[in-house]
Coordinates of C-alpha atoms in Angstrom, one line a residue:
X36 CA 10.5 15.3 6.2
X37 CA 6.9 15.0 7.6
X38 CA 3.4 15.7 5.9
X39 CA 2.4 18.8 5.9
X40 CA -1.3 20.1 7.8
X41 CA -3.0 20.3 4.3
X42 CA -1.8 16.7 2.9
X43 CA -2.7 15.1 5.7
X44 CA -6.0 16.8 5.0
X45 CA -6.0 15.2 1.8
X46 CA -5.2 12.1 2.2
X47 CA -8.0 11.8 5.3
X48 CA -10.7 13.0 3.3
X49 CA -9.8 10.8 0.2
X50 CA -9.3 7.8 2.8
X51 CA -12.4 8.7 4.5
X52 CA -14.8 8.2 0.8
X53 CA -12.8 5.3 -0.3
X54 CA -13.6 3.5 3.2
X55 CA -16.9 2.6 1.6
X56 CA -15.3 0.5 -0.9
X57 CA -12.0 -1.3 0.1
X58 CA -12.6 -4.7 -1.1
X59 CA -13.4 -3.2 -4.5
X60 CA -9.6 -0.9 -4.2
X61 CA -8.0 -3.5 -2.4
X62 CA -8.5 -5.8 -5.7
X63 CA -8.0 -2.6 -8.5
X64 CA -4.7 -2.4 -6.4
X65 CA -3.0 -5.7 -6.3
X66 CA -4.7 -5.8 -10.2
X67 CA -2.6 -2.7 -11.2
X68 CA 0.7 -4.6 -8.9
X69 CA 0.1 -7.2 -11.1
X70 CA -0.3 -5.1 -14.3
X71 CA 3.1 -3.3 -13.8
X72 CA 4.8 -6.2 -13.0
X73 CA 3.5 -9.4 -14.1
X74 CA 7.0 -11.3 -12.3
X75 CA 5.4 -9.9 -8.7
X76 CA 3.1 -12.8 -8.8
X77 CA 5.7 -15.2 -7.8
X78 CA 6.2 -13.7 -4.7
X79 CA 2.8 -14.3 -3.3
X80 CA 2.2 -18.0 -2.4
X81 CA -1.3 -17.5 -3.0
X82 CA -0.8 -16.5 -7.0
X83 CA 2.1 -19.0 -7.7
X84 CA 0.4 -21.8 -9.2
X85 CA -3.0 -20.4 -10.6
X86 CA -4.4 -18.5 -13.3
X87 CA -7.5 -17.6 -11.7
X88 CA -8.2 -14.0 -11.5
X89 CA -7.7 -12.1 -9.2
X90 CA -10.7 -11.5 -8.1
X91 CA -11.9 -14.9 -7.5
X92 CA -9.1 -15.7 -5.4
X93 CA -10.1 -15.3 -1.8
X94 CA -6.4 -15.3 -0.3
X95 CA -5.5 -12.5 -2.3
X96 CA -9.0 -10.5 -1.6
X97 CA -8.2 -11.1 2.2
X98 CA -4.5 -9.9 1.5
X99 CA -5.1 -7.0 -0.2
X100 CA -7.5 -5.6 1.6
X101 CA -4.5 -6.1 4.9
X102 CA -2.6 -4.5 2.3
X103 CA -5.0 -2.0 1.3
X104 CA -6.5 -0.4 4.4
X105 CA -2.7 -1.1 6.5
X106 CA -0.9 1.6 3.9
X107 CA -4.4 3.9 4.1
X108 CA -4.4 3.9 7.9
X109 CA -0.6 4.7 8.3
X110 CA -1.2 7.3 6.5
X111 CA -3.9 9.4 7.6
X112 CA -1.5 8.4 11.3
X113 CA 1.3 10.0 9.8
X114 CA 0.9 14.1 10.9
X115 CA -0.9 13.4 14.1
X116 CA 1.8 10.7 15.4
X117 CA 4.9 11.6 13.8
X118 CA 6.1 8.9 12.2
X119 CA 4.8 5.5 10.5
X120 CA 1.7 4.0 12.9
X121 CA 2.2 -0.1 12.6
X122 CA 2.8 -1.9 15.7
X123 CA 6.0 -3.1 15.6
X124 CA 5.6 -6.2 15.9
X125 CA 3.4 -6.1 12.4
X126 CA 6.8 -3.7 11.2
X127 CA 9.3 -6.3 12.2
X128 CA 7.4 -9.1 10.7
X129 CA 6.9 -7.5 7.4
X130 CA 10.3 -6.9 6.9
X131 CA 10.9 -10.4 7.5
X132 CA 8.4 -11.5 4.9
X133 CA 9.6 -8.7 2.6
X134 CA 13.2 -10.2 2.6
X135 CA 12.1 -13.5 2.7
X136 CA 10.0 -13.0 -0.5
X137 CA 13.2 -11.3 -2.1
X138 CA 11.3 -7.7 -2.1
X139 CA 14.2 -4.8 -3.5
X140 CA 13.4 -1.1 -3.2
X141 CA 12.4 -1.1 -7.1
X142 CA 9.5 -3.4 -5.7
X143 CA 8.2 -0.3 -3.5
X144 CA 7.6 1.9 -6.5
X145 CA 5.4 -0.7 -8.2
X146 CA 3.8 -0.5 -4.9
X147 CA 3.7 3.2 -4.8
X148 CA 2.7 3.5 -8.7
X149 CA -0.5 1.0 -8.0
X150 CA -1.7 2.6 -4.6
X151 CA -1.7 5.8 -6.7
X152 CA -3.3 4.9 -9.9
X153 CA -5.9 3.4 -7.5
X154 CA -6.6 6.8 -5.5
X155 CA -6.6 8.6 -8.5
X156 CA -9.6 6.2 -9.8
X157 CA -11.3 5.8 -6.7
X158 CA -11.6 9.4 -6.5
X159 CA -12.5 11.1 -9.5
X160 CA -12.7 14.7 -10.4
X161 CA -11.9 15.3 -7.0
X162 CA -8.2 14.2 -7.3
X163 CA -5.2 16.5 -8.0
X164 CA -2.1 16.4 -8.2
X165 CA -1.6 18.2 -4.1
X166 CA -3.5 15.0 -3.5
X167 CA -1.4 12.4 -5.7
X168 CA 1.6 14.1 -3.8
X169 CA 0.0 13.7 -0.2
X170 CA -0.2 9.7 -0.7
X171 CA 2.9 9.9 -2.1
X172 CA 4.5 11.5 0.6
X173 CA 2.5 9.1 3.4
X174 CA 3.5 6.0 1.5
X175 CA 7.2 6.5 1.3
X176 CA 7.4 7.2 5.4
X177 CA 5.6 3.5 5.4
X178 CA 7.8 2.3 2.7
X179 CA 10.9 3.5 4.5
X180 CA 9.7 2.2 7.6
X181 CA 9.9 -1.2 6.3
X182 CA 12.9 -0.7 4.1
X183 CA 14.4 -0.1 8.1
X184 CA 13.3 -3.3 9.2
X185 CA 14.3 -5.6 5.9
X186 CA 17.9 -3.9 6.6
X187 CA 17.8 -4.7 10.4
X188 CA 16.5 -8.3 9.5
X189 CA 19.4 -8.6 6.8
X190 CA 22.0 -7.2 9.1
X191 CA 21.1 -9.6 12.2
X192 CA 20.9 -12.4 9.8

């Protein structure tokens, strides 16, 4: 199922007003991660031994904003190309890093919940529901797409 003409509408207008502040949303969204599911910090090298927060930590601004703008650009990609926009290169290597880290699917809907919740705060009365459902939509092609690769990384393990 692809993204319809009007979703991908939505989610290039919201992407194109939360531009202006990614290093503030890249934190909210690795805060909310952490929020959901405290255990996720083990899985990032950069977190494991420190209580600092997180948005004195420079690794983790640097990552999240990767993070951050990566899942944001796929998705405004998504209608125009097709399918998920990540050189594959980037695609196989974050599978590898996603199995290596022990990521399961259950792991994605953290993922999904916290890029949400962040939209949905970044843009104010001007979110809805059409647009909840647009990212929604956009970030389970991305999620899928490296689901794919952690299964071909298992399988040729």
């Amino acid at each position: 199922m692809g993204i319809s003409e009007k979703q991908e509408a939505l989610v290039k207008e919201s992407w194109e007003l939360m531009k202006q502040n990614v290093p503030q949303l890249s934190l909210r969204f690795f805060t909310l991660i952490l929020e959901i599911a405290p255990a996720a910090k083990g899985m990032f090298s950069f977190l494991k031994d420190t209580d600092e927060i997180p948005e004195n930590n420079p690794k983790l601004k640097a990552h999240a904003v990767r993070v951050f703008k990566m899942t944001c650009e796929s998705a405004v990609q998504l209608r125009e190309k097709g399918e998920v926009v990540v050189g594959d290169t980037t695609l196989k290597y974050l599978g590898s890093v996603h199995v290596k880290k022990g990521v399961i699917d259950p792991h994605f809907e953290v993922v999904k919940e916290a890029l949400l919740r962040t939209i949905k705060e970044a843009m104010g009365e001007s979110w809805s529901q059409e647009m909840n459902d647009a990212w929604g939509e956009a970030y389970d092609h991305l999620a899928s797409a490296i689901k794919a690769e952690m299964h071909a990384e298992v399988a040729s393990a």
